Coordinates of C-alpha atoms in Angstrom, one line a residue:
X280 CA -21.4 5.1 -12.8
X281 CA -22.7 1.9 -14.5
X282 CA -21.8 -1.5 -13.1
X283 CA -18.3 -2.4 -14.3
X284 CA -17.9 -5.9 -12.9
X285 CA -20.7 -8.4 -12.2
X286 CA -18.7 -10.3 -9.6
X287 CA -15.6 -9.1 -7.7
X288 CA -13.5 -11.4 -5.5
X289 CA -11.3 -10.0 -2.8
X290 CA -8.6 -12.4 -1.7
X291 CA -7.4 -11.1 1.7
X292 CA -9.7 -9.0 3.9
X293 CA -7.5 -6.3 5.4
X294 CA -7.5 -2.5 5.3
X295 CA -7.3 -2.3 1.5
X296 CA -9.8 -5.0 0.6
X297 CA -12.2 -3.7 3.3
X298 CA -11.9 -0.1 1.9
X299 CA -12.4 -1.4 -1.6
X300 CA -15.6 -3.1 -0.6
X301 CA -17.1 0.0 1.1
X302 CA -16.1 2.2 -1.8
X303 CA -17.6 -0.2 -4.3
X304 CA -20.9 -0.2 -2.4
X305 CA -20.8 3.6 -2.2
X306 CA -20.4 3.9 -5.9
X307 CA -22.7 1.0 -6.9
X308 CA -20.6 0.0 -9.9
X309 CA -19.8 -3.6 -8.8
X310 CA -22.3 -6.4 -8.5
X311 CA -21.8 -9.2 -6.0
X312 CA -18.6 -9.0 -4.0
X313 CA -17.1 -12.2 -2.5
X314 CA -14.3 -12.4 -0.1
X315 CA -11.8 -14.9 1.3
X316 CA -9.2 -14.7 4.1
X317 CA -6.8 -17.4 5.2
X318 CA -7.7 -16.9 8.9
X319 CA -11.1 -18.2 10.0
X320 CA -11.1 -15.4 12.7
X321 CA -10.8 -12.8 9.9
X322 CA -13.6 -14.4 7.9
X323 CA -15.8 -14.4 10.9
X324 CA -15.1 -10.7 11.6
X325 CA -15.9 -9.9 8.0
X326 CA -19.3 -11.6 8.3
X327 CA -20.0 -9.8 11.6
X328 CA -19.4 -6.3 10.1
X329 CA -21.1 -7.1 6.7
X330 CA -17.8 -7.0 4.8
X331 CA -18.5 -8.6 1.4
X332 CA -21.8 -9.9 0.1
X333 CA -20.5 -13.4 0.6
X334 CA -17.5 -14.5 2.7
X335 CA -16.3 -17.9 1.5
X336 CA -14.5 -20.5 3.5
X337 CA -12.9 -21.9 0.3
X338 CA -10.7 -19.7 -1.9
X339 CA -11.9 -21.5 -5.0
X340 CA -15.6 -20.6 -4.2
X341 CA -14.6 -17.0 -3.8
X342 CA -12.9 -16.6 -7.3
X343 CA -15.2 -18.9 -9.3
X344 CA -17.2 -16.9 -11.9
X345 CA -15.6 -13.6 -10.8
X346 CA -14.8 -11.2 -13.6
X347 CA -12.4 -9.3 -11.3
X348 CA -10.1 -10.9 -8.7
X349 CA -8.1 -8.7 -6.4
X350 CA -5.1 -10.2 -4.6
X351 CA -4.9 -8.3 -1.3
X352 CA -2.3 -10.5 0.3
X353 CA 1.4 -9.8 1.2
X354 CA 3.6 -9.6 -1.9
X355 CA 5.7 -12.6 -0.8
X356 CA 2.8 -15.0 -1.4
X357 CA 1.2 -13.5 -4.5
X358 CA 2.7 -16.2 -6.8
X359 CA 1.6 -19.0 -4.5
X360 CA -2.0 -17.7 -4.3
X361 CA -2.1 -17.2 -8.1
X362 CA -1.0 -20.8 -8.6
X363 CA -3.7 -22.0 -6.1
X364 CA -6.6 -20.2 -7.8
X365 CA -5.5 -20.5 -11.4
X366 CA -7.7 -23.5 -12.2
X367 CA -10.9 -21.8 -10.8
X368 CA -10.6 -18.6 -12.8
X369 CA -13.2 -17.9 -15.5
X370 CA -12.2 -17.2 -19.1
X371 CA -11.8 -13.5 -19.7
X372 CA -11.4 -12.6 -16.0
X373 CA -9.0 -9.9 -14.9
X374 CA -6.7 -10.5 -11.9
X375 CA -5.1 -7.6 -10.2
X376 CA -3.2 -6.9 -7.0
X377 CA -2.7 -4.1 -4.5
X378 CA 0.9 -4.9 -3.5
X379 CA 3.6 -2.3 -3.0
X380 CA 6.1 -4.1 -5.2
X381 CA 5.5 -4.8 -8.8
X382 CA 8.5 -6.4 -10.5
X383 CA 8.7 -9.4 -8.2
X384 CA 4.9 -9.8 -8.2
X385 CA 4.6 -9.8 -12.0
X386 CA 7.5 -12.3 -12.2
X387 CA 5.9 -14.7 -9.7
X388 CA 2.3 -14.4 -10.9
X389 CA 2.6 -14.5 -14.7
X390 CA 3.9 -18.1 -14.9
X391 CA 0.6 -19.3 -13.3
X392 CA -1.7 -17.1 -15.4
X393 CA -4.2 -19.3 -17.4
X394 CA -4.6 -18.5 -21.1
X395 CA -7.5 -16.1 -21.6
X396 CA -7.1 -14.5 -18.2
X397 CA -5.7 -11.0 -17.9
X398 CA -3.3 -9.9 -15.2
X399 CA -2.8 -6.2 -14.5
X400 CA -0.6 -5.4 -11.6
X401 CA -1.9 -2.5 -9.5
X402 CA -0.9 -0.4 -6.5
X403 CA -3.2 2.1 -4.7
X404 CA -1.1 4.6 -2.9
X405 CA -3.3 4.9 0.1
X406 CA -3.4 3.4 3.6
X407 CA -3.1 4.0 7.3
X408 CA -1.1 2.3 10.0
X409 CA -4.2 0.3 10.9
X410 CA -4.8 -3.2 9.5
X411 CA -7.6 -5.8 9.5
X412 CA -11.1 -5.9 8.2
X413 CA -12.4 -3.4 10.6
X414 CA -9.9 -0.7 9.5
X415 CA -11.4 0.0 6.1
X416 CA -13.5 3.0 5.1
X417 CA -15.0 4.0 1.7
X418 CA -13.0 7.3 1.5
X419 CA -9.5 5.8 1.7
X420 CA -8.8 6.1 -2.1
X421 CA -10.4 9.5 -2.6
X422 CA -8.0 11.8 -4.5
X423 CA -5.2 9.3 -3.9
X424 CA -3.2 7.7 -6.8
X425 CA -3.5 4.2 -8.0
X426 CA -0.7 3.0 -10.3
X427 CA -1.4 0.3 -12.9
X428 CA 1.5 -1.8 -14.2
X429 CA 0.2 -3.9 -17.0
X430 CA 2.6 -6.5 -18.4
X431 CA 3.5 -6.0 -22.1
X432 CA 0.8 -7.2 -24.4
X433 CA -2.1 -6.9 -21.9
X434 CA -5.5 -6.4 -23.4
X435 CA -6.2 -2.7 -23.7
X436 CA -9.9 -3.1 -23.0
X437 CA -9.1 -4.9 -19.7
X438 CA -6.8 -2.1 -18.7
X439 CA -9.4 0.6 -19.5
X440 CA -12.0 -1.3 -17.5
X441 CA -9.7 -1.6 -14.5
X442 CA -8.8 2.1 -14.8
X443 CA -12.5 3.0 -14.7
X444 CA -12.9 0.7 -11.7
X445 CA -10.2 2.5 -9.6
X446 CA -11.5 5.9 -10.7
X447 CA -14.9 4.8 -9.4
X448 CA -13.3 4.1 -6.1
X449 CA -12.2 7.7 -6.0
X450 CA -8.6 7.3 -7.1
X451 CA -6.5 9.1 -9.7
X452 CA -4.9 6.5 -12.1
X453 CA -1.7 6.4 -14.0
X454 CA 0.2 3.6 -15.7
X455 CA 3.9 2.9 -15.0
X456 CA 6.4 0.2 -15.8
X457 CA 7.5 -2.1 -13.1
X458 CA 11.1 -1.1 -12.6
X459 CA 10.3 2.6 -12.4
X460 CA 7.4 1.9 -10.0
X461 CA 9.7 0.0 -7.6
X462 CA 12.3 2.7 -7.7
X463 CA 9.7 5.5 -7.1
X464 CA 8.1 3.5 -4.2
X465 CA 11.5 2.9 -2.7
X466 CA 11.9 6.7 -2.4
X467 CA 8.4 7.6 -1.3
X468 CA 7.5 4.6 0.9
X469 CA 9.9 1.7 1.4
X470 CA 13.0 3.5 2.6
X471 CA 11.0 6.0 4.8
X472 CA 9.3 3.0 6.5
X473 CA 12.6 1.3 7.1
X474 CA 14.0 4.6 8.5
X475 CA 11.0 5.0 10.8
X476 CA 11.3 1.4 12.1
X477 CA 15.0 2.1 12.7
X478 CA 14.4 5.4 14.6
X479 CA 11.8 3.7 16.9
X480 CA 14.3 0.9 17.4
X481 CA 17.0 3.4 18.4
X482 CA 14.6 4.9 21.0
X483 CA 13.9 1.4 22.3
X484 CA 17.6 0.6 22.6
X485 CA 18.5 3.9 24.2
X486 CA 18.1 2.8 27.8
X487 CA 19.0 6.3 29.2
X488 CA 15.6 7.4 27.9
X489 CA 12.8 5.4 29.5
X490 CA 9.8 4.0 27.6
X491 CA 7.5 6.2 29.7
X492 CA 9.5 9.3 28.6
X493 CA 9.4 8.3 24.9
X494 CA 5.6 7.9 25.1
X495 CA 4.9 10.9 27.3
X496 CA 7.1 13.5 25.5
X497 CA 6.7 12.3 21.9
X498 CA 6.6 15.5 19.9
X499 CA 5.4 15.6 16.3
X500 CA 8.5 14.1 14.8
X501 CA 8.7 11.0 16.9
X502 CA 4.9 10.6 16.9
X503 CA 5.0 10.6 13.1
X504 CA 7.8 8.0 13.0
X505 CA 5.8 5.7 15.3
X506 CA 2.7 6.0 13.1
X507 CA 4.7 4.7 10.2
X508 CA 6.4 2.0 12.2
X509 CA 3.1 0.7 13.5
X510 CA 2.4 -0.8 10.0
X511 CA 1.9 -4.5 9.4
X512 CA 5.2 -6.4 10.0
X513 CA 4.4 -9.2 7.6
X514 CA 3.6 -6.9 4.7
X515 CA 6.8 -4.8 5.3
X516 CA 9.1 -7.8 5.7
X517 CA 7.9 -9.0 2.3
X518 CA 8.3 -5.6 0.7
X519 CA 11.9 -5.3 1.7
X520 CA 12.7 -8.8 0.6
X521 CA 11.1 -8.4 -2.8
X522 CA 12.2 -4.8 -3.6
X523 CA 15.7 -5.1 -2.2
X524 CA 17.7 -3.6 -5.1
X525 CA 15.7 -0.4 -5.3
X526 CA 15.5 0.0 -1.5
X527 CA 19.2 -0.6 -1.0
X528 CA 20.0 2.0 -3.7
X529 CA 17.9 4.6 -2.0
X530 CA 19.2 3.7 1.4
X531 CA 22.7 4.2 0.0
X532 CA 21.8 7.7 -1.2
X533 CA 20.2 8.4 2.2
X534 CA 23.3 7.4 4.0
X535 CA 25.4 9.8 1.9
X536 CA 23.0 12.6 2.7
X537 CA 23.0 11.8 6.4
X538 CA 26.8 11.9 6.5
X539 CA 26.8 15.3 4.8
X540 CA 24.4 16.6 7.4
X541 CA 26.5 15.1 10.2
X542 CA 29.5 16.9 8.8
X543 CA 27.6 20.2 8.7
X544 CA 26.5 19.8 12.3
X545 CA 30.0 18.9 13.4
X546 CA 31.5 21.8 11.6
X547 CA 28.8 24.3 12.6
X548 CA 27.9 24.9 9.0
X549 CA 24.6 26.7 9.6
X550 CA 24.3 27.9 6.0
X551 CA 24.3 24.3 4.7
X552 CA 21.7 23.2 7.2
X553 CA 19.4 26.2 6.5
X554 CA 19.6 25.7 2.7
X555 CA 19.0 22.0 3.0
X556 CA 16.0 22.4 5.3
X557 CA 14.6 25.1 3.1
X558 CA 14.7 22.9 0.0
X559 CA 13.2 19.9 1.7
X560 CA 10.4 22.0 3.3
X561 CA 9.4 23.1 -0.2
X562 CA 8.9 19.4 -1.1
X563 CA 6.6 18.9 1.9
X564 CA 4.5 22.0 0.9
X565 CA 4.2 20.6 -2.6
X566 CA 2.7 17.4 -1.2
X567 CA 0.1 19.3 0.7
X568 CA -0.7 21.6 -2.3
X569 CA -1.1 18.5 -4.5
X570 CA -3.9 17.3 -2.1
X571 CA -2.0 14.2 -1.0
X572 CA -1.8 15.1 2.7
X573 CA -2.9 17.8 5.2
X574 CA -1.5 19.7 8.1
X575 CA -3.9 17.9 10.4
X576 CA -2.4 15.9 13.3
X577 CA -4.0 12.7 11.9
X578 CA -2.7 13.4 8.4
X579 CA -6.2 13.7 7.1
X580 CA -6.8 9.9 7.6
X581 CA -9.8 8.3 9.2
X582 CA -8.3 5.5 11.4
X583 CA -11.2 5.5 13.8
X584 CA -14.0 5.1 11.3
X585 CA -15.8 1.8 11.4
X586 CA -18.5 0.6 9.0

């Protein structure tokens, strides 16, 4: 693939940014890659492992002359970061993000967007429970989906270029409007994470079951809950605060379903339980058949891989 961007700036150097860098180097379609992280410790780690061609101590140095700037920071601070870098962006540059919420991000970023700079909201549907610059690996986006959410009136050439970029990283790309994205993600990601956090919290509060027993006897179900609940607390706090309406809608539906299952268990309604579990099992099989997960204990992820 030919080089798509001469200079890419990664703002925030966690799992997603790190994986983007290794995937860019694997594909050879980006020129120089600069990086910035708020934490001096993170910047030093990035230098130590060779993450980014240049790691900058000043955010303005990182974005200056970049033709693609990727905001890899928690969704709650996207607007503030955009306001901070606006004066250093080059004319014609594209700014995108990798946040899990799109409506709130667009509303907070667009007021600070300089004239002549494109903003295309994005969300790669890929990740692990691991975080930080050492967690990334080039294959993270392979055969995963990346959703682009361009605001109305966005330059079509800029959208096509960013689409090609994500395809070069290995992703499948689709466009979606912000409200629908946030509802879809509330179903597929946000509510499940909150439920996982809650289940682990219940185990912690249930003092009749010791911590040692929870760890020692964790079968697949609880093990899978703990994997999700190990995700970055800052990121998920911001997700729930910025996508509250869609998440609350899905949690309401979940509560209704849970009450129906409680009633079936209480009344000994085995037919209802069997039919319900058969239907939901088919959905899980569809996810595997679509290549979006595997039956492997590690879910087909590579959490131990280091650059």
